Amino acid sequence: TVLLISEQNHLLLFQKCRTSGSVFITLKKYDGRTKPVPRKGHVESFEPADNKCLLRATDGKKKISTVVSSKEVNKFQMVSFVCLLSSFFVGTGEE
Amino acid sequence: MPHYQTWEEFTRAAEKLYLADPMKVRVVLKYRHCDGNLCIKVTDDVACLLYRTDQAQDVKKIEKFHSQLMRLMVAKESRSAAMETD
């Protein structure tokens, strides 16, 4: 079973041929920061981005992640995700 | 940690939680091939909303909702009309 995540021209292939275990996909809004928030002292001026999100996938061992912006979101679909899961459930479920 | 039995109730609560504070909320999908189930969780580390399924027809709904949330996150305005609650 394969989960395809398409990011611009890069294809991150996440292979999951398993009979046990879980696959986790995490999505959150991302403001583009690359440095941790300072605990105290002066806060460096930082312009938060408003058009990005962070996507992570893992099977508990391998991890992949990517940043998706508003420009890429249209090209970005979890294409294989729906196909693979639909085909899987057809095989196991009664309904 | 409420487990929602109805998809519509889940999406309503999840959208509301996200819009309350977009930077705090994360969406987690957990798929278990061996057990044949998919779980979607939306949380801000205070409230935790869950919907679990083993039904094929729910997979498409979950994927669609996931895409809608992604679009909300990358849209400039936080109150985007891109979100349709069906």
Tab-separated table of N, CA and C in Angstrom:
chain	number	residue	atom	x	y	z
A	1	THR	N	0.862	-1.194	0.000
A	1	THR	CA	0.000	0.000	0.000
A	1	THR	C	0.888	1.231	0.000
A	2	VAL	N	0.509	2.192	-0.777
A	2	VAL	CA	1.352	3.365	-0.973
A	2	VAL	C	0.575	4.642	-0.715
A	3	LEU	N	1.177	5.535	0.002
A	3	LEU	CA	0.576	6.838	0.234
A	3	LEU	C	1.404	7.857	-0.527
A	4	LEU	N	0.790	8.553	-1.455
A	4	LEU	CA	1.528	9.537	-2.248
A	4	LEU	C	1.232	10.947	-1.782
A	5	ILE	N	2.258	11.695	-1.514
A	5	ILE	CA	2.056	13.094	-1.178
A	5	ILE	C	2.816	13.906	-2.214
A	6	SER	N	2.103	14.730	-2.956
A	6	SER	CA	2.742	15.477	-4.020
A	6	SER	C	3.043	16.905	-3.597
A	7	GLU	N	4.264	17.314	-3.698
A	7	GLU	CA	4.654	18.665	-3.295
A	7	GLU	C	5.452	19.271	-4.440
A	8	GLN	N	4.850	20.195	-5.136
A	8	GLN	CA	5.459	20.788	-6.329
A	8	GLN	C	5.915	19.680	-7.263
A	9	ASN	N	7.184	19.616	-7.608
A	9	ASN	CA	7.660	18.562	-8.485
A	9	ASN	C	8.180	17.354	-7.725
A	10	HIS	N	8.237	17.510	-6.419
A	10	HIS	CA	8.780	16.414	-5.640
A	10	HIS	C	7.683	15.468	-5.216
A	11	LEU	N	7.930	14.215	-5.386
A	11	LEU	CA	6.957	13.220	-4.982
A	11	LEU	C	7.512	12.487	-3.782
A	12	LEU	N	6.857	12.634	-2.665
A	12	LEU	CA	7.309	11.922	-1.482
A	12	LEU	C	6.541	10.622	-1.394
A	13	LEU	N	7.253	9.554	-1.597
A	13	LEU	CA	6.600	8.258	-1.589
A	13	LEU	C	6.693	7.645	-0.215
A	14	PHE	N	5.598	7.284	0.298
A	14	PHE	CA	5.569	6.745	1.641
A	14	PHE	C	5.009	5.339	1.547
A	15	GLN	N	5.898	4.380	1.593
A	15	GLN	CA	5.431	3.014	1.405
A	15	GLN	C	5.056	2.369	2.720
A	16	LYS	N	3.951	1.762	2.697
A	16	LYS	CA	3.437	1.166	3.929
A	16	LYS	C	2.859	-0.194	3.570
A	17	CYS	N	3.741	-1.197	3.466
A	17	CYS	CA	3.258	-2.526	3.157
A	17	CYS	C	3.287	-3.315	4.443
A	18	ARG	N	2.290	-3.079	5.235
A	18	ARG	CA	2.340	-3.691	6.558
A	18	ARG	C	1.082	-4.462	6.899
A	19	THR	N	1.259	-5.465	7.676
A	19	THR	CA	0.103	-6.189	8.203
A	19	THR	C	-0.146	-5.794	9.647
A	20	SER	N	0.698	-4.918	10.163
A	20	SER	CA	0.477	-4.450	11.530
A	20	SER	C	0.924	-3.005	11.634
A	21	GLY	N	0.471	-2.308	12.648
A	21	GLY	CA	0.934	-0.944	12.856
A	21	GLY	C	0.014	0.108	12.289
A	22	SER	N	0.311	1.355	12.652
A	22	SER	CA	-0.516	2.493	12.260
A	22	SER	C	0.267	3.461	11.399
A	23	VAL	N	-0.451	4.211	10.588
A	23	VAL	CA	0.122	5.321	9.829
A	23	VAL	C	-0.517	6.591	10.368
A	24	PHE	N	0.299	7.582	10.711
A	24	PHE	CA	-0.215	8.844	11.227
A	24	PHE	C	0.064	9.959	10.238
A	25	ILE	N	-0.950	10.780	9.986
A	25	ILE	CA	-0.766	11.975	9.162
A	25	ILE	C	-1.231	13.155	9.991
A	26	THR	N	-0.334	14.129	10.162
A	26	THR	CA	-0.662	15.302	10.978
A	26	THR	C	-0.652	16.545	10.107
A	27	LEU	N	-1.657	17.385	10.313
A	27	LEU	CA	-1.795	18.626	9.554
A	27	LEU	C	-1.972	19.771	10.539
A	28	LYS	N	-1.194	20.850	10.350
A	28	LYS	CA	-1.440	22.031	11.162
A	28	LYS	C	-1.067	23.296	10.414
A	29	LYS	N	-1.673	24.384	10.823
A	29	LYS	CA	-1.370	25.676	10.215
A	29	LYS	C	0.048	26.073	10.618
A	30	TYR	N	0.781	26.662	9.678
A	30	TYR	CA	2.180	26.974	9.919
A	30	TYR	C	2.442	28.438	9.602
A	31	ASP	N	3.071	29.141	10.548
A	31	ASP	CA	3.306	30.569	10.328
A	31	ASP	C	4.689	30.856	9.769
A	32	GLY	N	5.428	29.823	9.407
A	32	GLY	CA	6.698	30.020	8.726
A	32	GLY	C	7.886	30.246	9.632
A	33	ARG	N	7.706	30.154	10.946
A	33	ARG	CA	8.852	30.430	11.817
A	33	ARG	C	9.877	29.309	11.717
A	34	THR	N	11.153	29.694	11.773
A	34	THR	CA	12.228	28.707	11.688
A	34	THR	C	13.076	28.713	12.945
A	35	LYS	N	12.773	29.633	13.849
A	35	LYS	CA	13.511	29.685	15.121
A	35	LYS	C	12.511	29.553	16.254
A	36	PRO	N	12.923	28.959	17.369
A	36	PRO	CA	11.989	28.854	18.498
A	36	PRO	C	11.669	30.228	19.085
A	37	VAL	N	10.500	30.315	19.728
A	37	VAL	CA	10.088	31.571	20.360
A	37	VAL	C	10.984	31.810	21.575
A	38	PRO	N	11.648	32.968	21.680
A	38	PRO	CA	12.537	33.192	22.819
A	38	PRO	C	11.746	33.286	24.119
A	39	ARG	N	12.302	32.661	25.180
A	39	ARG	CA	11.607	32.615	26.457
A	39	ARG	C	11.479	33.989	27.081
A	40	LYS	N	12.540	34.758	27.046
A	40	LYS	CA	12.475	36.122	27.565
A	40	LYS	C	13.479	36.966	26.794
A	41	GLY	N	13.527	38.208	27.124
A	41	GLY	CA	14.403	39.104	26.382
A	41	GLY	C	13.651	39.671	25.203
A	42	HIS	N	14.353	40.363	24.352
A	42	HIS	CA	13.646	41.021	23.258
A	42	HIS	C	13.192	39.997	22.228
A	43	VAL	N	12.023	40.223	21.769
A	43	VAL	CA	11.478	39.336	20.731
A	43	VAL	C	11.878	39.899	19.379
A	44	GLU	N	12.618	39.112	18.609
A	44	GLU	CA	13.016	39.585	17.285
A	44	GLU	C	11.784	39.758	16.427
A	45	SER	N	11.811	40.775	15.598
A	45	SER	CA	10.642	41.011	14.747
A	45	SER	C	10.476	39.833	13.795
A	46	PHE	N	9.286	39.296	13.765
A	46	PHE	CA	8.998	38.133	12.925
A	46	PHE	C	7.646	38.329	12.274
A	47	GLU	N	7.632	38.259	10.967
A	47	GLU	CA	6.388	38.413	10.223
A	47	GLU	C	5.767	37.044	10.000
A	48	PRO	N	4.701	36.730	10.717
A	48	PRO	CA	4.131	35.396	10.509
A	48	PRO	C	3.465	35.270	9.145
A	49	ALA	N	3.745	34.166	8.478
A	49	ALA	CA	3.085	33.895	7.205
A	49	ALA	C	1.672	33.412	7.499
A	50	ASP	N	0.760	33.681	6.594
A	50	ASP	CA	-0.635	33.315	6.840
A	50	ASP	C	-1.145	32.294	5.830
A	51	ASN	N	-0.286	31.820	4.952
A	51	ASN	CA	-0.776	30.987	3.857
A	51	ASN	C	-0.067	29.640	3.763
A	52	LYS	N	0.366	29.108	4.915
A	52	LYS	CA	1.086	27.843	4.861
A	52	LYS	C	0.519	26.847	5.870
A	53	CYS	N	0.730	25.565	5.539
A	53	CYS	CA	0.427	24.542	6.532
A	53	CYS	C	1.516	23.470	6.468
A	54	LEU	N	1.613	22.739	7.544
A	54	LEU	CA	2.647	21.717	7.702
A	54	LEU	C	1.969	20.365	7.675
A	55	LEU	N	2.540	19.457	6.884
A	55	LEU	CA	1.975	18.121	6.778
A	55	LEU	C	3.068	17.121	7.133
A	56	ARG	N	2.748	16.208	8.046
A	56	ARG	CA	3.724	15.205	8.443
A	56	ARG	C	3.101	13.825	8.296
A	57	ALA	N	3.924	12.836	7.956
A	57	ALA	CA	3.421	11.467	7.884
A	57	ALA	C	4.466	10.544	8.497
A	58	THR	N	4.003	9.537	9.225
A	58	THR	CA	4.929	8.579	9.821
A	58	THR	C	4.252	7.228	10.008
A	59	ASP	N	5.098	6.197	10.022
A	59	ASP	CA	4.570	4.869	10.346
A	59	ASP	C	5.134	4.418	11.689
A	60	GLY	N	5.698	5.385	12.417
A	60	GLY	CA	6.301	5.066	13.709
A	60	GLY	C	7.804	4.936	13.583
A	61	LYS	N	8.270	4.661	12.370
A	61	LYS	CA	9.716	4.525	12.157
A	61	LYS	C	10.201	5.599	11.185
A	62	LYS	N	9.622	5.587	9.970
A	62	LYS	CA	10.011	6.582	8.965
A	62	LYS	C	9.121	7.803	9.104
A	63	LYS	N	9.735	8.974	8.887
A	63	LYS	CA	8.952	10.211	8.954
A	63	LYS	C	9.194	11.029	7.708
A	64	ILE	N	8.144	11.613	7.165
A	64	ILE	CA	8.333	12.612	6.100
A	64	ILE	C	7.467	13.817	6.428
A	65	SER	N	7.883	14.966	5.913
A	65	SER	CA	7.076	16.157	6.153
A	65	SER	C	7.273	17.134	5.012
A	66	THR	N	6.300	18.026	4.877
A	66	THR	CA	6.394	19.042	3.850
A	66	THR	C	5.571	20.258	4.245
A	67	VAL	N	5.934	21.399	3.672
A	67	VAL	CA	5.170	22.624	3.884
A	67	VAL	C	4.349	22.868	2.626
A	68	VAL	N	3.073	23.124	2.801
A	68	VAL	CA	2.194	23.402	1.665
A	68	VAL	C	1.723	24.842	1.778
A	69	SER	N	1.888	25.596	0.697
A	69	SER	CA	1.408	26.979	0.720
A	69	SER	C	0.173	27.091	-0.167
A	70	SER	N	-0.434	28.273	-0.150
A	70	SER	CA	-1.658	28.480	-0.920
A	70	SER	C	-1.433	28.255	-2.410
A	71	LYS	N	-0.206	28.488	-2.878
A	71	LYS	CA	0.066	28.291	-4.309
A	71	LYS	C	0.035	26.810	-4.675
A	72	GLU	N	0.400	25.950	-3.742
A	72	GLU	CA	0.533	24.527	-4.048
A	72	GLU	C	-0.700	23.706	-3.707
A	73	VAL	N	-1.561	24.286	-2.900
A	73	VAL	CA	-2.640	23.460	-2.336
A	73	VAL	C	-3.543	22.849	-3.404
A	74	ASN	N	-3.698	23.524	-4.531
A	74	ASN	CA	-4.539	22.955	-5.582
A	74	ASN	C	-3.914	21.727	-6.205
A	75	LYS	N	-2.594	21.740	-6.335
A	75	LYS	CA	-1.920	20.586	-6.937
A	75	LYS	C	-1.776	19.470	-5.913
A	76	PHE	N	-2.012	19.823	-4.679
A	76	PHE	CA	-1.683	18.933	-3.579
A	76	PHE	C	-2.905	18.119	-3.185
A	77	GLN	N	-2.932	16.907	-3.539
A	77	GLN	CA	-4.073	16.089	-3.166
A	77	GLN	C	-3.597	14.762	-2.609
A	78	MET	N	-4.349	14.244	-1.725
A	78	MET	CA	-4.029	12.929	-1.187
A	78	MET	C	-4.659	11.902	-2.120
A	79	VAL	N	-4.154	11.869	-3.344
A	79	VAL	CA	-4.756	11.045	-4.387
A	79	VAL	C	-4.797	9.577	-4.020
A	80	SER	N	-3.640	9.049	-3.778
A	80	SER	CA	-3.574	7.619	-3.480
A	80	SER	C	-4.233	7.267	-2.179
A	81	PHE	N	-4.277	8.231	-1.279
A	81	PHE	CA	-4.849	7.989	0.027
A	81	PHE	C	-6.267	7.455	-0.093
A	82	VAL	N	-7.089	8.156	-0.856
A	82	VAL	CA	-8.478	7.747	-1.005
A	82	VAL	C	-8.553	6.410	-1.739
A	83	CYS	N	-7.765	6.259	-2.808
A	83	CYS	CA	-7.804	5.022	-3.601
A	83	CYS	C	-7.420	3.814	-2.774
A	84	LEU	N	-6.322	3.929	-2.072
A	84	LEU	CA	-5.842	2.757	-1.350
A	84	LEU	C	-6.770	2.373	-0.235
A	85	LEU	N	-7.272	3.370	0.484
A	85	LEU	CA	-8.157	3.045	1.588
A	85	LEU	C	-9.489	2.501	1.096
A	86	SER	N	-10.013	3.083	0.022
A	86	SER	CA	-11.271	2.590	-0.534
A	86	SER	C	-11.121	1.148	-0.978
A	87	SER	N	-10.022	0.852	-1.663
A	87	SER	CA	-9.834	-0.515	-2.132
A	87	SER	C	-9.639	-1.462	-0.969
A	88	PHE	N	-9.003	-0.982	0.074
A	88	PHE	CA	-8.800	-1.829	1.245
A	88	PHE	C	-10.128	-2.159	1.905
A	89	PHE	N	-10.934	-1.145	2.126
A	89	PHE	CA	-12.186	-1.385	2.836
A	89	PHE	C	-13.139	-2.255	2.023
A	90	VAL	N	-13.039	-2.184	0.705
A	90	VAL	CA	-13.886	-3.027	-0.132
A	90	VAL	C	-13.559	-4.489	0.135
A	91	GLY	N	-12.281	-4.754	0.361
A	91	GLY	CA	-11.866	-6.127	0.603
A	91	GLY	C	-12.280	-6.672	1.956
A	92	THR	N	-12.335	-5.801	2.967
A	92	THR	CA	-12.570	-6.320	4.321
A	92	THR	C	-13.977	-6.092	4.836
A	93	GLY	N	-14.604	-4.954	4.462
A	93	GLY	CA	-15.908	-4.638	5.048
A	93	GLY	C	-17.043	-5.353	4.348
A	94	GLU	N	-18.117	-5.549	5.098
A	94	GLU	CA	-19.316	-6.132	4.492
A	94	GLU	C	-20.092	-5.058	3.765
A	95	GLU	N	-20.108	-3.855	4.344
A	95	GLU	CA	-20.904	-2.769	3.760
A	95	GLU	C	-19.995	-1.887	2.907
B	1	MET	N	-12.686	13.559	26.164
B	1	MET	CA	-12.223	13.233	24.809
B	1	MET	C	-13.381	12.649	24.007
B	2	PRO	N	-14.269	13.493	23.514
B	2	PRO	CA	-15.496	12.958	22.907
B	2	PRO	C	-15.270	12.231	21.579
B	3	HIS	N	-15.800	11.017	21.514
B	3	HIS	CA	-15.866	10.258	20.273
B	3	HIS	C	-17.210	10.547	19.635
B	4	TYR	N	-17.189	11.137	18.444
B	4	TYR	CA	-18.449	11.488	17.799
B	4	TYR	C	-19.007	10.308	17.020
B	5	GLN	N	-20.309	10.091	17.152
B	5	GLN	CA	-20.964	9.006	16.413
B	5	GLN	C	-21.486	9.500	15.076
B	6	THR	N	-21.752	10.814	15.010
B	6	THR	CA	-22.303	11.385	13.782
B	6	THR	C	-21.249	12.236	13.110
B	7	TRP	N	-21.056	12.001	11.788
B	7	TRP	CA	-20.058	12.737	11.035
B	7	TRP	C	-20.344	14.234	11.054
B	8	GLU	N	-21.611	14.599	10.862
B	8	GLU	CA	-21.970	16.013	10.787
B	8	GLU	C	-21.665	16.741	12.092
B	9	GLU	N	-21.964	16.097	13.202
B	9	GLU	CA	-21.671	16.704	14.511
B	9	GLU	C	-20.172	16.892	14.684
B	10	PHE	N	-19.416	15.895	14.223
B	10	PHE	CA	-17.962	15.982	14.335
B	10	PHE	C	-17.422	17.154	13.529
B	11	THR	N	-17.839	17.267	12.260
B	11	THR	CA	-17.286	18.331	11.413
B	11	THR	C	-17.678	19.705	11.922
B	12	ARG	N	-18.907	19.813	12.468
B	12	ARG	CA	-19.339	21.112	13.011
B	12	ARG	C	-18.454	21.500	14.185
B	13	ALA	N	-18.245	20.554	15.104
B	13	ALA	CA	-17.429	20.835	16.288
B	13	ALA	C	-15.976	21.091	15.914
B	14	ALA	N	-15.470	20.317	14.950
B	14	ALA	CA	-14.078	20.445	14.547
B	14	ALA	C	-13.811	21.790	13.869
B	15	GLU	N	-14.735	22.196	12.990
B	15	GLU	CA	-14.565	23.478	12.316
B	15	GLU	C	-14.592	24.616	13.330
B	16	LYS	N	-15.513	24.504	14.292
B	16	LYS	CA	-15.652	25.541	15.324
B	16	LYS	C	-14.373	25.631	16.146
B	17	LEU	N	-13.818	24.480	16.501
B	17	LEU	CA	-12.590	24.460	17.307
B	17	LEU	C	-11.440	25.096	16.540
B	18	TYR	N	-11.349	24.760	15.252
B	18	TYR	CA	-10.273	25.305	14.440
B	18	TYR	C	-10.389	26.821	14.321
B	19	LEU	N	-11.600	27.300	14.020
B	19	LEU	CA	-11.785	28.742	13.803
B	19	LEU	C	-11.550	29.546	15.082
B	20	ALA	N	-11.743	28.921	16.243
B	20	ALA	CA	-11.518	29.624	17.503
B	20	ALA	C	-10.052	30.026	17.657
B	21	ASP	N	-9.125	29.153	17.221
B	21	ASP	CA	-7.706	29.475	17.279
B	21	ASP	C	-6.955	28.611	16.282
B	22	PRO	N	-6.838	29.077	15.042
B	22	PRO	CA	-6.239	28.260	13.984
B	22	PRO	C	-4.808	27.799	14.261
B	23	MET	N	-4.040	28.603	15.007
B	23	MET	CA	-2.647	28.215	15.206
B	23	MET	C	-2.492	27.115	16.252
B	24	LYS	N	-3.502	26.925	17.075
B	24	LYS	CA	-3.383	25.913	18.129
B	24	LYS	C	-3.848	24.525	17.703
B	25	VAL	N	-4.685	24.494	16.671
B	25	VAL	CA	-5.336	23.229	16.323
B	25	VAL	C	-4.476	22.394	15.385
B	26	ARG	N	-4.430	21.074	15.626
B	26	ARG	CA	-3.820	20.164	14.675
B	26	ARG	C	-4.827	19.051	14.361
B	27	VAL	N	-4.644	18.504	13.161
B	27	VAL	CA	-5.528	17.455	12.679
B	27	VAL	C	-4.687	16.202	12.514
B	28	VAL	N	-5.080	15.109	13.110
B	28	VAL	CA	-4.315	13.873	13.023
B	28	VAL	C	-5.179	12.772	12.423
B	29	LEU	N	-4.625	12.105	11.421
B	29	LEU	CA	-5.300	10.952	10.830
B	29	LEU	C	-4.522	9.716	11.247
B	30	LYS	N	-5.222	8.712	11.718
B	30	LYS	CA	-4.544	7.468	12.087
B	30	LYS	C	-5.202	6.325	11.331
B	31	TYR	N	-4.402	5.654	10.548
B	31	TYR	CA	-4.921	4.583	9.707
B	31	TYR	C	-4.270	3.264	10.110
B	32	ARG	N	-5.091	2.264	10.381
B	32	ARG	CA	-4.575	0.945	10.707
B	32	ARG	C	-5.056	-0.047	9.660
B	33	HIS	N	-4.140	-0.455	8.809
B	33	HIS	CA	-4.476	-1.381	7.734
B	33	HIS	C	-4.922	-2.732	8.290
B	34	CYS	N	-4.226	-3.186	9.329
B	34	CYS	CA	-4.503	-4.517	9.891
B	34	CYS	C	-5.886	-4.581	10.532
B	35	ASP	N	-6.318	-3.507	11.163
B	35	ASP	CA	-7.638	-3.490	11.796
B	35	ASP	C	-8.705	-2.936	10.867
B	36	GLY	N	-8.294	-2.354	9.773
B	36	GLY	CA	-9.233	-1.773	8.824
B	36	GLY	C	-10.006	-0.605	9.389
B	37	ASN	N	-9.320	0.293	10.111
B	37	ASN	CA	-10.041	1.477	10.562
B	37	ASN	C	-9.216	2.737	10.400
B	38	LEU	N	-9.973	3.828	10.321
B	38	LEU	CA	-9.402	5.153	10.140
B	38	LEU	C	-9.983	6.046	11.225
B	39	CYS	N	-9.103	6.865	11.825
B	39	CYS	CA	-9.555	7.743	12.894
B	39	CYS	C	-9.070	9.155	12.585
B	40	ILE	N	-9.954	10.142	12.715
B	40	ILE	CA	-9.543	11.532	12.560
B	40	ILE	C	-9.718	12.240	13.892
B	41	LYS	N	-8.673	12.977	14.273
B	41	LYS	CA	-8.698	13.695	15.545
B	41	LYS	C	-8.413	15.161	15.282
B	42	VAL	N	-9.189	16.045	15.889
B	42	VAL	CA	-8.938	17.483	15.806
B	42	VAL	C	-8.801	17.970	17.236
B	43	THR	N	-7.660	18.584	17.561
B	43	THR	CA	-7.428	18.976	18.940
B	43	THR	C	-6.643	20.284	19.029
B	44	ASP	N	-6.877	21.004	20.132
B	44	ASP	CA	-6.077	22.188	20.433
B	44	ASP	C	-5.302	21.950	21.725
B	45	ASP	N	-5.130	20.689	22.066
B	45	ASP	CA	-4.461	20.242	23.287
B	45	ASP	C	-5.263	20.520	24.550
B	46	VAL	N	-6.484	21.001	24.386
B	46	VAL	CA	-7.393	21.153	25.520
B	46	VAL	C	-8.615	20.291	25.232
B	47	ALA	N	-9.293	20.616	24.137
B	47	ALA	CA	-10.405	19.789	23.674
B	47	ALA	C	-9.876	18.819	22.629
B	48	CYS	N	-10.459	17.630	22.598
B	48	CYS	CA	-10.010	16.608	21.661
B	48	CYS	C	-11.235	15.948	21.037
B	49	LEU	N	-11.400	16.126	19.736
B	49	LEU	CA	-12.584	15.599	19.055
B	49	LEU	C	-12.162	14.424	18.176
B	50	LEU	N	-12.882	13.331	18.293
B	50	LEU	CA	-12.499	12.121	17.561
B	50	LEU	C	-13.648	11.564	16.758
B	51	TYR	N	-13.307	11.018	15.581
B	51	TYR	CA	-14.278	10.273	14.799
B	51	TYR	C	-13.561	9.058	14.206
B	52	ARG	N	-14.119	7.910	14.463
B	52	ARG	CA	-13.490	6.660	14.040
B	52	ARG	C	-14.403	5.935	13.058
B	53	THR	N	-13.835	5.238	12.096
B	53	THR	CA	-14.686	4.494	11.180
B	53	THR	C	-13.993	3.284	10.593
B	54	ASP	N	-14.824	2.301	10.194
B	54	ASP	CA	-14.292	1.176	9.435
B	54	ASP	C	-15.069	1.055	8.129
B	55	GLN	N	-15.816	2.102	7.799
B	55	GLN	CA	-16.675	2.101	6.616
B	55	GLN	C	-16.031	2.831	5.446
B	56	ALA	N	-16.118	2.210	4.276
B	56	ALA	CA	-15.526	2.793	3.078
B	56	ALA	C	-16.128	4.153	2.749
B	57	GLN	N	-17.433	4.304	2.960
B	57	GLN	CA	-18.060	5.580	2.571
B	57	GLN	C	-17.589	6.738	3.423
B	58	ASP	N	-17.068	6.449	4.612
B	58	ASP	CA	-16.580	7.528	5.475
B	58	ASP	C	-15.199	8.020	5.057
B	59	VAL	N	-14.432	7.143	4.390
B	59	VAL	CA	-13.068	7.502	3.997
B	59	VAL	C	-13.063	8.736	3.108
B	60	LYS	N	-13.988	8.746	2.145
B	60	LYS	CA	-14.051	9.877	1.233
B	60	LYS	C	-14.428	11.162	1.970
B	61	LYS	N	-15.384	11.041	2.907
B	61	LYS	CA	-15.808	12.214	3.674
B	61	LYS	C	-14.649	12.759	4.496
B	62	ILE	N	-13.896	11.852	5.096
B	62	ILE	CA	-12.778	12.264	5.937
B	62	ILE	C	-11.711	12.961	5.095
B	63	GLU	N	-11.426	12.389	3.925
B	63	GLU	CA	-10.412	12.974	3.058
B	63	GLU	C	-10.853	14.356	2.585
B	64	LYS	N	-12.137	14.486	2.265
B	64	LYS	CA	-12.673	15.758	1.788
B	64	LYS	C	-12.580	16.811	2.888
B	65	PHE	N	-12.932	16.428	4.098
B	65	PHE	CA	-12.876	17.347	5.231
B	65	PHE	C	-11.439	17.757	5.510
B	66	HIS	N	-10.530	16.796	5.406
B	66	HIS	CA	-9.107	17.057	5.603
B	66	HIS	C	-8.620	18.092	4.595
B	67	SER	N	-9.039	17.939	3.337
B	67	SER	CA	-8.669	18.909	2.296
B	67	SER	C	-9.259	20.284	2.572
B	68	GLN	N	-10.505	20.290	3.072
B	68	GLN	CA	-11.139	21.580	3.379
B	68	GLN	C	-10.379	22.314	4.478
B	69	LEU	N	-9.942	21.554	5.483
B	69	LEU	CA	-9.178	22.158	6.578
B	69	LEU	C	-7.852	22.695	6.063
B	70	MET	N	-7.241	21.933	5.166
B	70	MET	CA	-5.967	22.368	4.585
B	70	MET	C	-6.157	23.687	3.850
B	71	ARG	N	-7.234	23.791	3.087
B	71	ARG	CA	-7.512	25.020	2.353
B	71	ARG	C	-7.769	26.180	3.283
B	72	LEU	N	-8.453	25.908	4.387
B	72	LEU	CA	-8.703	26.950	5.386
B	72	LEU	C	-7.391	27.472	5.953
B	73	MET	N	-6.456	26.537	6.182
B	73	MET	CA	-5.182	26.914	6.797
B	73	MET	C	-4.347	27.795	5.891
B	74	VAL	N	-4.438	27.548	4.557
B	74	VAL	CA	-3.599	28.336	3.657
B	74	VAL	C	-4.314	29.562	3.116
B	75	ALA	N	-5.589	29.714	3.424
B	75	ALA	CA	-6.315	30.895	2.966
B	75	ALA	C	-5.914	32.087	3.813
B	76	LYS	N	-5.844	33.257	3.213
B	76	LYS	CA	-5.391	34.457	3.903
B	76	LYS	C	-6.334	34.871	5.015
B	77	GLU	N	-7.643	34.859	4.705
B	77	GLU	CA	-8.622	35.236	5.729
B	77	GLU	C	-8.963	34.009	6.544
B	78	SER	N	-9.027	34.141	7.839
B	78	SER	CA	-9.353	32.985	8.674
B	78	SER	C	-10.802	32.584	8.527
B	79	ARG	N	-11.677	33.520	8.221
B	79	ARG	CA	-13.084	33.154	8.028
B	79	ARG	C	-13.360	33.008	6.546
B	80	SER	N	-12.810	31.910	6.001
B	80	SER	CA	-12.936	31.745	4.568
B	80	SER	C	-14.253	31.075	4.217
B	81	ALA	N	-14.782	31.459	3.063
B	81	ALA	CA	-16.020	30.817	2.607
B	81	ALA	C	-15.743	29.477	1.956
B	82	ALA	N	-14.470	29.065	1.965
B	82	ALA	CA	-14.117	27.798	1.330
B	82	ALA	C	-14.659	26.603	2.089
B	83	MET	N	-15.065	26.823	3.306
B	83	MET	CA	-15.545	25.721	4.133
B	83	MET	C	-17.032	25.500	3.917
B	84	GLU	N	-17.374	24.288	3.435
B	84	GLU	CA	-18.808	23.990	3.301
B	84	GLU	C	-19.141	22.919	4.323
B	85	THR	N	-20.144	23.142	5.079
B	85	THR	CA	-20.577	22.103	6.013
B	85	THR	C	-21.750	21.377	5.388
B	86	ASP	N	-21.530	20.102	5.062
B	86	ASP	CA	-22.636	19.390	4.406
B	86	ASP	C	-23.455	18.580	5.420
